[in-house]
Coordinates of C-alpha atoms in Angstrom, one line a residue:
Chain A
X535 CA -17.4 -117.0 26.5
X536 CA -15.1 -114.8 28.7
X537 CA -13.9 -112.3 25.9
X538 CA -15.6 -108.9 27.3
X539 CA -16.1 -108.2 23.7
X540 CA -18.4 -111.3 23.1
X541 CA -20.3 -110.0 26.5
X542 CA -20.8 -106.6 25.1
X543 CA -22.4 -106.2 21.7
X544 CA -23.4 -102.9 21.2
X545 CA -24.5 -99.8 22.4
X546 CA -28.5 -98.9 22.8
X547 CA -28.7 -95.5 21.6
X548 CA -32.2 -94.5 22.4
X549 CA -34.3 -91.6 23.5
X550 CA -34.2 -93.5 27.1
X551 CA -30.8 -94.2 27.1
X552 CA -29.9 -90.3 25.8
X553 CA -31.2 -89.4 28.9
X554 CA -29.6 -91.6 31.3
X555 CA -26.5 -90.7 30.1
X556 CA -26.9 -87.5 31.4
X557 CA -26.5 -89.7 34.9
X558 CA -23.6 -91.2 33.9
X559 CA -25.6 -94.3 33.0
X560 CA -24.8 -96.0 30.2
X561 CA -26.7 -98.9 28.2
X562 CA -25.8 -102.1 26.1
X563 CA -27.1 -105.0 24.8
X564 CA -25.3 -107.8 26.5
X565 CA -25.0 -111.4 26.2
X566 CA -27.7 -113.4 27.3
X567 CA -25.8 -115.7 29.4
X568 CA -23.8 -112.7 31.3
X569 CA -23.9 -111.7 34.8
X570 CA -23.8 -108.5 36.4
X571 CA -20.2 -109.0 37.5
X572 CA -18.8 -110.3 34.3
X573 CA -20.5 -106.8 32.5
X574 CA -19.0 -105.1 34.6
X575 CA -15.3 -106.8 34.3
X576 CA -16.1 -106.3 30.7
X577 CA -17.0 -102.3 30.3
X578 CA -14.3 -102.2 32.6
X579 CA -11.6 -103.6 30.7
X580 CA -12.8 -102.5 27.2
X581 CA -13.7 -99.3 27.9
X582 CA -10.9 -98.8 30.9
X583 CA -13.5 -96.9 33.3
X584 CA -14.7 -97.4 37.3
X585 CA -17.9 -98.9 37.2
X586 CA -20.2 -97.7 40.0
X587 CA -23.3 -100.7 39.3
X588 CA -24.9 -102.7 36.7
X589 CA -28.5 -103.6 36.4
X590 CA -30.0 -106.0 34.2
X591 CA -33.3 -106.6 31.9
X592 CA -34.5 -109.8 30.1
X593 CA -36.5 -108.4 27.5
X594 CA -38.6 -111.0 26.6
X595 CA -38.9 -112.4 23.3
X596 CA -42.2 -111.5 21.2
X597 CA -44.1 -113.5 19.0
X598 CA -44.1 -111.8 15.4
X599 CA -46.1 -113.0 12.5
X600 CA -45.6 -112.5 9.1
X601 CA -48.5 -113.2 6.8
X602 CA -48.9 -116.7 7.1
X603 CA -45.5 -117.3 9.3
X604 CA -46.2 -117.1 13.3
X605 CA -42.5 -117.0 14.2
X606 CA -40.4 -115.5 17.5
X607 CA -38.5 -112.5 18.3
X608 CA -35.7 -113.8 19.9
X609 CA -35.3 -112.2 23.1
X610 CA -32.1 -110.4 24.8
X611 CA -30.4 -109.6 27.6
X612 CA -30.1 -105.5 28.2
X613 CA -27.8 -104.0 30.9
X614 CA -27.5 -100.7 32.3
X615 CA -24.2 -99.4 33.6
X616 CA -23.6 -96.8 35.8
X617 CA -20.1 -95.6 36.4
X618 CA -18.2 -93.7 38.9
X619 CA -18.6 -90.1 38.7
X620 CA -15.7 -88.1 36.7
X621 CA -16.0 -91.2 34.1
X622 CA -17.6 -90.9 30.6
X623 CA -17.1 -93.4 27.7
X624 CA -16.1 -91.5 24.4
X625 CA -17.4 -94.2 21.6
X626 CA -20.7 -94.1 22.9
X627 CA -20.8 -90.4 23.2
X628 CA -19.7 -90.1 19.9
X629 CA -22.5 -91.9 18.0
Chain B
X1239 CA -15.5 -61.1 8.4
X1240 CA -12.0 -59.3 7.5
X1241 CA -11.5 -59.0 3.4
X1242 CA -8.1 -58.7 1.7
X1243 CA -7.9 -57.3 -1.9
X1244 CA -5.0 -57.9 -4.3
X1245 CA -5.1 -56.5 -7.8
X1246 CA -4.6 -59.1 -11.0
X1247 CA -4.1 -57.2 -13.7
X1248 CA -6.1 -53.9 -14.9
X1249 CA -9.7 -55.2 -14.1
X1250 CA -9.2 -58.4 -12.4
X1251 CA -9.1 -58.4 -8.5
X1252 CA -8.3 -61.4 -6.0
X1253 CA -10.1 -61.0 -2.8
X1254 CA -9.4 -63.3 0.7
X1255 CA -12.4 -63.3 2.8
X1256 CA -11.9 -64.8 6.5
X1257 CA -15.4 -65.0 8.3
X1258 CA -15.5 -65.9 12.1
X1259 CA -16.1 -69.8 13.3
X1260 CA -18.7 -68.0 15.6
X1261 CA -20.8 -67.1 12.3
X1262 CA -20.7 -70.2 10.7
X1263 CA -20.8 -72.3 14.0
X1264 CA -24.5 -70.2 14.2
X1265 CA -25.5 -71.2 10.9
X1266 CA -24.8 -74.6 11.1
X1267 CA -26.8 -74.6 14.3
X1268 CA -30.0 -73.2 12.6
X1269 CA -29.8 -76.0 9.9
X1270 CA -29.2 -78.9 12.2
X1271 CA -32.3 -77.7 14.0
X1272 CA -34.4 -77.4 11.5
X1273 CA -33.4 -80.8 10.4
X1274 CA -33.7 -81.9 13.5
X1275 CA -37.2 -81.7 13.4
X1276 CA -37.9 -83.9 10.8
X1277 CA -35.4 -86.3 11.4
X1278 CA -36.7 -90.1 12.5
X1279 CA -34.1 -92.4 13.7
X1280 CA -35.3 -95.6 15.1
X1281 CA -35.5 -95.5 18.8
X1282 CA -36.7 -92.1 19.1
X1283 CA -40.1 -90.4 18.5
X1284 CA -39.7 -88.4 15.6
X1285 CA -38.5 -84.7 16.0
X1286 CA -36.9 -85.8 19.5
X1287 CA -33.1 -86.5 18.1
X1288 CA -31.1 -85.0 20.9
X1289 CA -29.0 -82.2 18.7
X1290 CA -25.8 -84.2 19.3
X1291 CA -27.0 -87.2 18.3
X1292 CA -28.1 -85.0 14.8
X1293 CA -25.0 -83.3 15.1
X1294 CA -22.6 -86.3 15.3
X1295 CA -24.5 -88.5 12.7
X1296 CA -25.2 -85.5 9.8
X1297 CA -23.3 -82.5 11.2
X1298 CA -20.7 -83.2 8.4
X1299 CA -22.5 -82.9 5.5
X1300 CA -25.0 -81.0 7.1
X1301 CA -22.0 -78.5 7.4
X1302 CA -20.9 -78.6 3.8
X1303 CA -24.4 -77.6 2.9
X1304 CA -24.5 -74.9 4.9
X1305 CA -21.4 -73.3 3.9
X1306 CA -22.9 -73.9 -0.1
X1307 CA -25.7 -71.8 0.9
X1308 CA -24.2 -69.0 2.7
X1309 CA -21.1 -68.5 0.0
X1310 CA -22.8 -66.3 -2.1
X1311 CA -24.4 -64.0 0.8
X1312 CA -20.7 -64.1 1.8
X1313 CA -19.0 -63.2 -1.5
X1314 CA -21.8 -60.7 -1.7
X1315 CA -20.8 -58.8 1.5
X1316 CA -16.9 -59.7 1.1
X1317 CA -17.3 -57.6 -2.7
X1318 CA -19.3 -54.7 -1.0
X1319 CA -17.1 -53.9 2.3
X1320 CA -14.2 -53.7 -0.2
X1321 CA -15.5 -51.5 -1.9
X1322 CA -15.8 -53.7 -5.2
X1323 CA -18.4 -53.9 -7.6
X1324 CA -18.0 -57.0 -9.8
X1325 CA -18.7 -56.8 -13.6
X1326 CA -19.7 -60.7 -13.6
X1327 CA -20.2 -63.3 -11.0
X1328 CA -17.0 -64.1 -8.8
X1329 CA -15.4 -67.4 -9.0
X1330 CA -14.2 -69.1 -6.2
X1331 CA -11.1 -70.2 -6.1
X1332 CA -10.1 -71.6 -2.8
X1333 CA -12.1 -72.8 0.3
X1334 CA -10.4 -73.6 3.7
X1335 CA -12.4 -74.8 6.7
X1336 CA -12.2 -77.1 9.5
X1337 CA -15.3 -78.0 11.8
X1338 CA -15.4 -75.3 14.2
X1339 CA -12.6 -73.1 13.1
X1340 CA -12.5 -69.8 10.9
X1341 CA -13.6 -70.0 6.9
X1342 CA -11.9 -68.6 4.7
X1343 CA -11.4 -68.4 0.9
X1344 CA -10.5 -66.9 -2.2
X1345 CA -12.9 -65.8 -4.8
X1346 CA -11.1 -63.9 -8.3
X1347 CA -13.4 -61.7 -10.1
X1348 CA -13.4 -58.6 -12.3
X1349 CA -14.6 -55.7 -11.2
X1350 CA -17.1 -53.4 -12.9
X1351 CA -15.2 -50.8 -15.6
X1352 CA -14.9 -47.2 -14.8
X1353 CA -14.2 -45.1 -17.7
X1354 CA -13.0 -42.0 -17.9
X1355 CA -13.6 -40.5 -21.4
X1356 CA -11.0 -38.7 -22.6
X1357 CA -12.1 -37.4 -26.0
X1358 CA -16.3 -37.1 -26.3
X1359 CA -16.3 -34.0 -28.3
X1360 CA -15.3 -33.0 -31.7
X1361 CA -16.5 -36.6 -32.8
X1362 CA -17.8 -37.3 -36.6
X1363 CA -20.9 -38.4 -37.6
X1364 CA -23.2 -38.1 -40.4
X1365 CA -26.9 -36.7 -40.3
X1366 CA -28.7 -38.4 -42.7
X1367 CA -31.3 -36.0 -44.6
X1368 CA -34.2 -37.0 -46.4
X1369 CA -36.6 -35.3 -48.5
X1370 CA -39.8 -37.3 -49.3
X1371 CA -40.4 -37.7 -52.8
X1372 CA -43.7 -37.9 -54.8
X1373 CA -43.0 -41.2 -55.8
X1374 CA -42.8 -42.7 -52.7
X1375 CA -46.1 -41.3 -51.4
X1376 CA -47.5 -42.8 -54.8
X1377 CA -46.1 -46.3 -54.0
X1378 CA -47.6 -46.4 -50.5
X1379 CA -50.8 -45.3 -52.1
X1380 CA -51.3 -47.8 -54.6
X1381 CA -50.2 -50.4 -52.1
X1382 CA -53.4 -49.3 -49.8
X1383 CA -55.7 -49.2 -53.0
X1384 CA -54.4 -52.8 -53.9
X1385 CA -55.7 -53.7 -50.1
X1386 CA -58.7 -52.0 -50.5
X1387 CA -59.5 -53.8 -53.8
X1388 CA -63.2 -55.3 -53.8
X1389 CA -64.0 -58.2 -56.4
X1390 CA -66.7 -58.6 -58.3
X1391 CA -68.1 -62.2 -59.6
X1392 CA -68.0 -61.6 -63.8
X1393 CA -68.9 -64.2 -66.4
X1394 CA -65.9 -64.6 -68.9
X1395 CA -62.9 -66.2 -68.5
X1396 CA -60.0 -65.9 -66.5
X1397 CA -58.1 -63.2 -66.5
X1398 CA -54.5 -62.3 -65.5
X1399 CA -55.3 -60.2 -62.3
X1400 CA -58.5 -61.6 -61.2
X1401 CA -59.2 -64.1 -58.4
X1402 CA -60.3 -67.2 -58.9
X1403 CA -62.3 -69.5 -56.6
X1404 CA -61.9 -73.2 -57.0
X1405 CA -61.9 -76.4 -55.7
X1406 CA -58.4 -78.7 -56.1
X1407 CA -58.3 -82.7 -56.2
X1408 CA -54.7 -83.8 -56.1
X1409 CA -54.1 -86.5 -58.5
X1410 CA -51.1 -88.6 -58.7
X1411 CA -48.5 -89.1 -61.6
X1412 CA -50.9 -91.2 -63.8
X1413 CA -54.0 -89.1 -63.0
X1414 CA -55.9 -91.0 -60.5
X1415 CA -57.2 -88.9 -57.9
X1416 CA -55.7 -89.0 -54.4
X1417 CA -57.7 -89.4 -51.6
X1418 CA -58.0 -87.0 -48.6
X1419 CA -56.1 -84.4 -50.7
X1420 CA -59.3 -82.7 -51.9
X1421 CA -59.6 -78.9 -50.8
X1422 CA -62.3 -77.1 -51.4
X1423 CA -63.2 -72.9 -52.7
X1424 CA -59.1 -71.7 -52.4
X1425 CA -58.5 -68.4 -53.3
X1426 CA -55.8 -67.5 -55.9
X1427 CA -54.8 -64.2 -56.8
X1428 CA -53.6 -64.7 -60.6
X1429 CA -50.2 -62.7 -61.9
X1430 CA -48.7 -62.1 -58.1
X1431 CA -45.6 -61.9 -59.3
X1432 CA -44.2 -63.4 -56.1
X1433 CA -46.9 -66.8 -56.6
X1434 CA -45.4 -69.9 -55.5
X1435 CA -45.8 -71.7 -58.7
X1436 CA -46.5 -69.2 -62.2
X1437 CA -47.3 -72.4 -64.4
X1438 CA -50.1 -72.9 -62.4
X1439 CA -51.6 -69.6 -63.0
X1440 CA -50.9 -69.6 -66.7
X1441 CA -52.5 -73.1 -66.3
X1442 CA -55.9 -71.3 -65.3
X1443 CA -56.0 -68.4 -67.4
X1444 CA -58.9 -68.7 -69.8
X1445 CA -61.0 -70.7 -67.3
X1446 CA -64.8 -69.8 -66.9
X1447 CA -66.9 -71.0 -63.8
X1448 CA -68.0 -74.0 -63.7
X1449 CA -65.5 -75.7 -66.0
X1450 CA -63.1 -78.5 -65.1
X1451 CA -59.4 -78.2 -65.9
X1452 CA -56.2 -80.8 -65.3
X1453 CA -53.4 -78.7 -64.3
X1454 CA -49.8 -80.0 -64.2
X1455 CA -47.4 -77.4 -63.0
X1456 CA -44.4 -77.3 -61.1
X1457 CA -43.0 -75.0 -58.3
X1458 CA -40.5 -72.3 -58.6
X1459 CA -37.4 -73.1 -58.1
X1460 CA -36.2 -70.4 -55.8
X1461 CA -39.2 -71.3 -53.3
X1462 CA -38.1 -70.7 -49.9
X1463 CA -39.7 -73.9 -48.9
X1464 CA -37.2 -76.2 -50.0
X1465 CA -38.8 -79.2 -50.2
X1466 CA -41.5 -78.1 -52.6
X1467 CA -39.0 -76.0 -54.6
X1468 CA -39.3 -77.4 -58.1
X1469 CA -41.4 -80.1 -57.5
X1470 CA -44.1 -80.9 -60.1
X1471 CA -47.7 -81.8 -59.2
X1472 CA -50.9 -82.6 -60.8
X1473 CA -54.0 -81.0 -59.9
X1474 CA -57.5 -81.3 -60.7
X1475 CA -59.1 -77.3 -60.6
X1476 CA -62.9 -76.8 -61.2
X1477 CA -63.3 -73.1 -61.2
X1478 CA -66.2 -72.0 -59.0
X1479 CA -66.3 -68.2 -59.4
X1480 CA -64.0 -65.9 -61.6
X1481 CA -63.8 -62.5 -60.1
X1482 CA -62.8 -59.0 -61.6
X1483 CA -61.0 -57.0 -59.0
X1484 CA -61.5 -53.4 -59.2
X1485 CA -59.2 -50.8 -57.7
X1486 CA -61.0 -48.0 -55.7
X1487 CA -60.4 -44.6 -57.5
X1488 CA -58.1 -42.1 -55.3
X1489 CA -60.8 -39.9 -54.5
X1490 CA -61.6 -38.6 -50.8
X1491 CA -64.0 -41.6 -50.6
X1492 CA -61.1 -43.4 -50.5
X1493 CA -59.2 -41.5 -48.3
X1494 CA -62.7 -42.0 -45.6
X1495 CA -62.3 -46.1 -46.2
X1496 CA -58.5 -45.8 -45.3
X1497 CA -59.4 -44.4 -41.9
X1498 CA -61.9 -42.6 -40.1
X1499 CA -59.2 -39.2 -39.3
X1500 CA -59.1 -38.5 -43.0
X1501 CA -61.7 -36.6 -45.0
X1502 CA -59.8 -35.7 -48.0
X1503 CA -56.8 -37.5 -50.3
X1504 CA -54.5 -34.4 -49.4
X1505 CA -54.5 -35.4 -46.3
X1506 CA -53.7 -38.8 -47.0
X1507 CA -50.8 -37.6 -48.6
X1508 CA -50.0 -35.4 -45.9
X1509 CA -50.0 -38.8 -43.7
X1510 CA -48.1 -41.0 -45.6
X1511 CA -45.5 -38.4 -46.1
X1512 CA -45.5 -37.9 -42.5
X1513 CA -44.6 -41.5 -41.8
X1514 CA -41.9 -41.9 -44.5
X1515 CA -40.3 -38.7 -42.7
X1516 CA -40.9 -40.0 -39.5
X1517 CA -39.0 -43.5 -40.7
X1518 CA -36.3 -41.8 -42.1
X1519 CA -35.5 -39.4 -38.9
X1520 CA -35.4 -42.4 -36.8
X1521 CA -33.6 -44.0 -39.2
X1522 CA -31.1 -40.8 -39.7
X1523 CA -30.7 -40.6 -35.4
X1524 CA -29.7 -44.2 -35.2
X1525 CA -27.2 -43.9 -38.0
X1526 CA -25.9 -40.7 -36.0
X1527 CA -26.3 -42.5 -32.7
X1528 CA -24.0 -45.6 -34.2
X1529 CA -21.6 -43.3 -35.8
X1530 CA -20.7 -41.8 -32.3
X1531 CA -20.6 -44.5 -30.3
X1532 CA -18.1 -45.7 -33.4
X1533 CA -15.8 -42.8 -32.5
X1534 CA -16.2 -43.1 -29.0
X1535 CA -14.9 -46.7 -29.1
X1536 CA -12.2 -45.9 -31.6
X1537 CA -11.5 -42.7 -29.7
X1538 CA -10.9 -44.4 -26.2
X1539 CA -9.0 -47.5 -26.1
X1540 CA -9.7 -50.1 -23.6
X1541 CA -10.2 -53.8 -22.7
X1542 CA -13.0 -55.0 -21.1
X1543 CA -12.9 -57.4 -18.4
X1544 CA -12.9 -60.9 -19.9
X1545 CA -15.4 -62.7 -17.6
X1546 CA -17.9 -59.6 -18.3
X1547 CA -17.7 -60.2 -21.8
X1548 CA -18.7 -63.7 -21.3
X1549 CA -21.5 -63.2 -18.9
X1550 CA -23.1 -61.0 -21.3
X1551 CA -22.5 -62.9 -24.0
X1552 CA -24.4 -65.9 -21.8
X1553 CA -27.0 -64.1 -21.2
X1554 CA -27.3 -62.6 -24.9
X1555 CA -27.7 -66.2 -25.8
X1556 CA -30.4 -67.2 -22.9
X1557 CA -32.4 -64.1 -24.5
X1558 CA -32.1 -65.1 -28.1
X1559 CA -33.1 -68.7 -26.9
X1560 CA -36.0 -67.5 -25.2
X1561 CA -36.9 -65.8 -28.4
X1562 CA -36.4 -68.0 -30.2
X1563 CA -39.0 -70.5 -28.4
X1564 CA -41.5 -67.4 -28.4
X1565 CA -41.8 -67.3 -32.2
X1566 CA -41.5 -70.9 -32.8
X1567 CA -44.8 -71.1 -30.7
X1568 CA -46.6 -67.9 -32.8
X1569 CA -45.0 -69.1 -36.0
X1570 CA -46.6 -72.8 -35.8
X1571 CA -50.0 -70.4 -35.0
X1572 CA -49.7 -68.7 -37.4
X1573 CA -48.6 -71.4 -39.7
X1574 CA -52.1 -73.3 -38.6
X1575 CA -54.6 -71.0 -39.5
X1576 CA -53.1 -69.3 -43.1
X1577 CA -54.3 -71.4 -46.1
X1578 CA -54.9 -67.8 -47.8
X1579 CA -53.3 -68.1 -51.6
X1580 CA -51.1 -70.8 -51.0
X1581 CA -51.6 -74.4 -51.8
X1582 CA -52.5 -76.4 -49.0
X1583 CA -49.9 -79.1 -48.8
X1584 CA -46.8 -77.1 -47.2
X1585 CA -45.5 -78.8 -44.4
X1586 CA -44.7 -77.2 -41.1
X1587 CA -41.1 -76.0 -41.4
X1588 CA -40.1 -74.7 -38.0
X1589 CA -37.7 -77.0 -37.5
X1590 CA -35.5 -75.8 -40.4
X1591 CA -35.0 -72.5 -37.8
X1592 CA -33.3 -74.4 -35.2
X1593 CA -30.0 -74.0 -34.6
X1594 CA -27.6 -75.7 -32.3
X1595 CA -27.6 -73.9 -29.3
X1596 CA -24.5 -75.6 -27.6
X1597 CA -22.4 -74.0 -29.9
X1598 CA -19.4 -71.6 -28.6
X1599 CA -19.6 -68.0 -29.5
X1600 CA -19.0 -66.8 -32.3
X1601 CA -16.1 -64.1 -33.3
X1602 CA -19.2 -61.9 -34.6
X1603 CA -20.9 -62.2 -31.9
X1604 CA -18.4 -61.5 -29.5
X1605 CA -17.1 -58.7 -31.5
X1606 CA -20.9 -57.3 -31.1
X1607 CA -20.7 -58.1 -27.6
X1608 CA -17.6 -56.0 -26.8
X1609 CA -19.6 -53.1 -28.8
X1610 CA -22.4 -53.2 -26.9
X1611 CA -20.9 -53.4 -23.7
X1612 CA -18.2 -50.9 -24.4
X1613 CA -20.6 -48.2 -25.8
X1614 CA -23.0 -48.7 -22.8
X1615 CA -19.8 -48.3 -20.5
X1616 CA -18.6 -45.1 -22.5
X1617 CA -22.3 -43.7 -22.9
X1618 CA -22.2 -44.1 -18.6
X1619 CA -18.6 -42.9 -18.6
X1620 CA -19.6 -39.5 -20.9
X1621 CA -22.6 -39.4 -18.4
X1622 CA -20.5 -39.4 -15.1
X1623 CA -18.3 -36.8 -16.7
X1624 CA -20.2 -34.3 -18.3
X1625 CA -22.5 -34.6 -15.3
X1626 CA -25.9 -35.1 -17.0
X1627 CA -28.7 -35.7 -14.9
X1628 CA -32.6 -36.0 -15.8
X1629 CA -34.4 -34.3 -13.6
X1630 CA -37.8 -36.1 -12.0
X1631 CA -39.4 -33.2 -14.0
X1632 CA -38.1 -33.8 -17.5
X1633 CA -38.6 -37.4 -16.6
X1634 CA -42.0 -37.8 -15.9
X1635 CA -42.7 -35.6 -19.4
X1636 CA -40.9 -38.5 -20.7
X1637 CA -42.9 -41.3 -19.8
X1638 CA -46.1 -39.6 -20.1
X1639 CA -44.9 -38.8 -23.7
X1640 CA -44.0 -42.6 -23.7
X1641 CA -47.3 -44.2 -22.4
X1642 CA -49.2 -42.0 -24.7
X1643 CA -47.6 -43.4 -27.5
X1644 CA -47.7 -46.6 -26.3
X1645 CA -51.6 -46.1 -25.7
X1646 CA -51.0 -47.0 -22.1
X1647 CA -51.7 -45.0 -18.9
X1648 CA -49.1 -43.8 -16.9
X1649 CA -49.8 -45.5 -13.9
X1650 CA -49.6 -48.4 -15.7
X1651 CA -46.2 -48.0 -17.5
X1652 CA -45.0 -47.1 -13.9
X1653 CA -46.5 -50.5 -12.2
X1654 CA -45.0 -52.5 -15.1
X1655 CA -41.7 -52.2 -13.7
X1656 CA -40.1 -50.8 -16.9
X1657 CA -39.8 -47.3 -15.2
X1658 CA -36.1 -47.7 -14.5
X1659 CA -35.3 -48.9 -18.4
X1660 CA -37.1 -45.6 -19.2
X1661 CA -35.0 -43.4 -17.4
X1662 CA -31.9 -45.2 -18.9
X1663 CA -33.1 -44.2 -21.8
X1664 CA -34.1 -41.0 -21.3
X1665 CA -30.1 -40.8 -20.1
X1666 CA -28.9 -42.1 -23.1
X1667 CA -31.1 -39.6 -25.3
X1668 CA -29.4 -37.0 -23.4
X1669 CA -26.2 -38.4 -23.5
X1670 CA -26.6 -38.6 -27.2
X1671 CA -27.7 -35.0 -27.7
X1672 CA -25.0 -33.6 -25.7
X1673 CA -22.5 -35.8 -28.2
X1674 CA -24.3 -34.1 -31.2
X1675 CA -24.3 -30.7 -30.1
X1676 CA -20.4 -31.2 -29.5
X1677 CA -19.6 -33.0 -32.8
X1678 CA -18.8 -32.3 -36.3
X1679 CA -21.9 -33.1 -37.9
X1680 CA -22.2 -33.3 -42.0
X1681 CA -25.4 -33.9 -43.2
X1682 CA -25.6 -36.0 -46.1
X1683 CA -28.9 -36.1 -48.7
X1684 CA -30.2 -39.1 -49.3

């Protein structure tokens, strides 16, 4: 559960999240289960940068239906890391 | 863009072509813009792709597209600041690029022939000189009475050289009538000697109107048709009408129903003979025209550029092809609506015209391919040399001279777009007259 690469799943690449980079903010979809300070242990040994915060979002599950099937979106944990200036994360920038 | 030129041979030419990053850097900008504003990639609007994001996700291939398109625009101005002017389209030979550095490659072509034509006078040709005879005017005049023929229903029976108007029921080998093979008043014109079937017509010779005749016959054998050649059939013929033709005497009544411009038979004549004299200068100027343009090829040796030779053999082949569609289409027309003296039952027989199309060149044609491409080269070559120039003056007496014969107006000629083909050939008439006025010319009777 402590593998920073089970805590990070993947980056959001988004209009929003475009922007934000431009503020050295940076977001992910995270485990569900994750704290602030474990996401941050985590970008920082995975992506070997300073980070400055982290701020968190529940986005809340949504009910879907499809033709006769009411079902669940499941919902997910989204985090938004800001790091120290002079820091920049490559993989990310590169998608 | 900095070009490098190395020579390959007497025609053939290698050219390097470096073009700046900056350039292609530009170009590749432009496209990702314009594809950025279509683009829709889920979590953005569409059209509001940040350009890295484009640039990162398509800029590769994005970038290989690019470089396609703006290759020939390249080659184009590569060939021109060196001074090059290729005789077929370049090939490229080598491409170099990395993302955001220089490009740079190798295209091989051959470049367009200058001649310089050593011998052009003193050739040999023939003149070919034709007196009309009497005889030929007589041929072309019983050919127009024959036209003018008018036919006259008679009562008595059929003659050799009358017409005869009948109705035909196919029957089959035992002589029971075939249905929905029944055709109704055909014309025949009995003793054509070129009739597609002469046993039929001896068949029908002593018919009257009105009488009823079984007919078994078979075609000629030489029929160009090959499926009917030699085939029997059996017809049913009930003879309708028998009419006399009846030649028009040669008097200037005649000579009014041949055409409106002629009041009298002499001047007829004088027409006719006119024409045959007419067919036999042009005739007698292409003869000449070939026979120096033979002399001029045998007189100055050189090869061609190989890759010219095939371009214009390509694109002999795209024109006979699109000929070649043009009459199928007027043939099938015309194939449609004529039931005139034939029998009814020939089957369409375009496809026997088709030929396979895939097929390399032939020796022939190549051989006429060098001709024509060395005589047009030579003809330009004698041009250059001799400077002869066609003046706007003596060029616009040409075309009006043209349009008038073509029974078109001027203007019109010069919208059509076929101005510059005139003056070509107004060059090449000049070219040509030049050549005859410097060679040995023997006339020859014929």
């Amino acid at each position: 559960m402590n593998n920073p690469r089970t805590i990070i799943q993947k980056p959001i690449i988004t209009e929003k999240a475009t922007i934000l980079r431009e503020s050295n903010k940076y977001a992910f979809r995270v485990l569900s289960g994750a704290n602030k300070i474990q996401i941050r242990q985590a970008i920082e040994s995975i992506f070997s940068v300073k980070v400055e915060s982290v701020r968190t979002v529940n986005v809340p599950s949504k009910p879907k239906r499809q033709g006769l099937f009411q079902g669940r979106r499941a919902g997910w944990k989204k985090a938004y890391v800001t790091l120290k200036a002079g820091d920049s994360i490559e993989i990310v920038e590169n998608i | 863009m900095k070009t490098n030129v190395t020579e390959k041979g007497q025609w053939g030419r290698e050219i390097e072509v470096e073009v700046e990053a900056s350039r292609v850097e530009k170009e590749l900008d432009k496209a990702l813009r314009k594809y950025q504003r279509q683009l829709e990639i889920p979590g953005f609007r569409k059209g509001k792709v940040p350009l890295k994001v484009v640039k990162s996700r398509f800029g590769e291939s994005i970038r290989g597209e690019v470089i396609g398109d703006l290759l020939p625009a390249l080659l184009e101005e590569a060939t021109r600041e060196a001074g090059l002017v290729p005789a077929a389209p370049p090939q490229i030979a080598k491409l170099d690029h990395e993302p955001g550095g220089d490009l740079t490659f190798t295209a091989t072509l051959d470049i367009w022939p200058e001649i310089e034509v050593e011998h052009y006078e003193k050739l040999d040709a023939t003149r070919m000189v034709h007196e009309v005879a009497d005889e030929e005017i007589t041929e072309q005049l019983e050919e127009l009475r024959r036209r003018q023929a008018t036919e006259q229903a008679v009562e008595r029976p059929l003659e050799k050289g009358d017409v005869l108007i009948a109705d035909l029921q196919r029957l089959d080998e035992g002589g029971v009538p075939v249905i929905g093979e029944r055709f109704e008043e055909r014309y025949f014109l009995i003793g054509d000697e070129n009739a597609p079937s002469p046993e039929f017509e001896e068949g029908l010779v002593g018919m009257s109107a009105g009488e009823e005749r079984k007919v078994s016959f078979a075609y000629r054998e030489d029929l160009p048709n090959e499926e009917l050649a030699g085939k029997t059939e059996h017809f049913d013929v009930t003879a309708r009408e028998v009419r006399e033709r009846s030649l028009p005497e040669l008097d200037d009544e005649f000579a009014k129903d041949v055409g409106e411009q002629f009041q009298t038979m002499a001047e007829v004549r004088e027409h006719i003979s006119n024409q045959i004299q007419e067919r036999w200068s042009y005739m007698a100027e292409q003869r000449l025209r070939s026979d120096l343009v033979g002399q001029l090829i045998e007189k100055n040796e050189f090869e061609l550029p190989e890759s010219m030779v095939e371009n214009y053999l390509k694109s002999m082949k795209r024109e006979q092809q699109a000929q070649g569609q043009a009459q199928g289409q007027a043939q099938g027309q015309a194939q449609g609506q004529a039931h005139d003296h034939d029998h009814d039952h020939d089957h369409d027989h375009d496809h026997d015209h088709d030929h396979d199309h895939d097929s390399e060149h032939t020796d022939e044609e190549r051989e006429q391919a060098v001709r024509r491409l060395k005589s047009f080269l030579l003809i330009e070559g004698v041009r250059k040399q001799a400077k002869v120039e066609v003046t706007d003056e003596e060029f616009e007496t040409f075309a009006a001279e043209r349009a008038e014969q073509g029974g078109i107006k001027l203007e019109e000629m010069q919208r059509s777009g076929r101005v510059d083909d005139l003056r070509r050939e107004l060059e090449e008439k000049k070219v040509f007259d030049l050549l005859g006025e410097k060679a040995k010319i023997k006339e020859e009777k014929v």
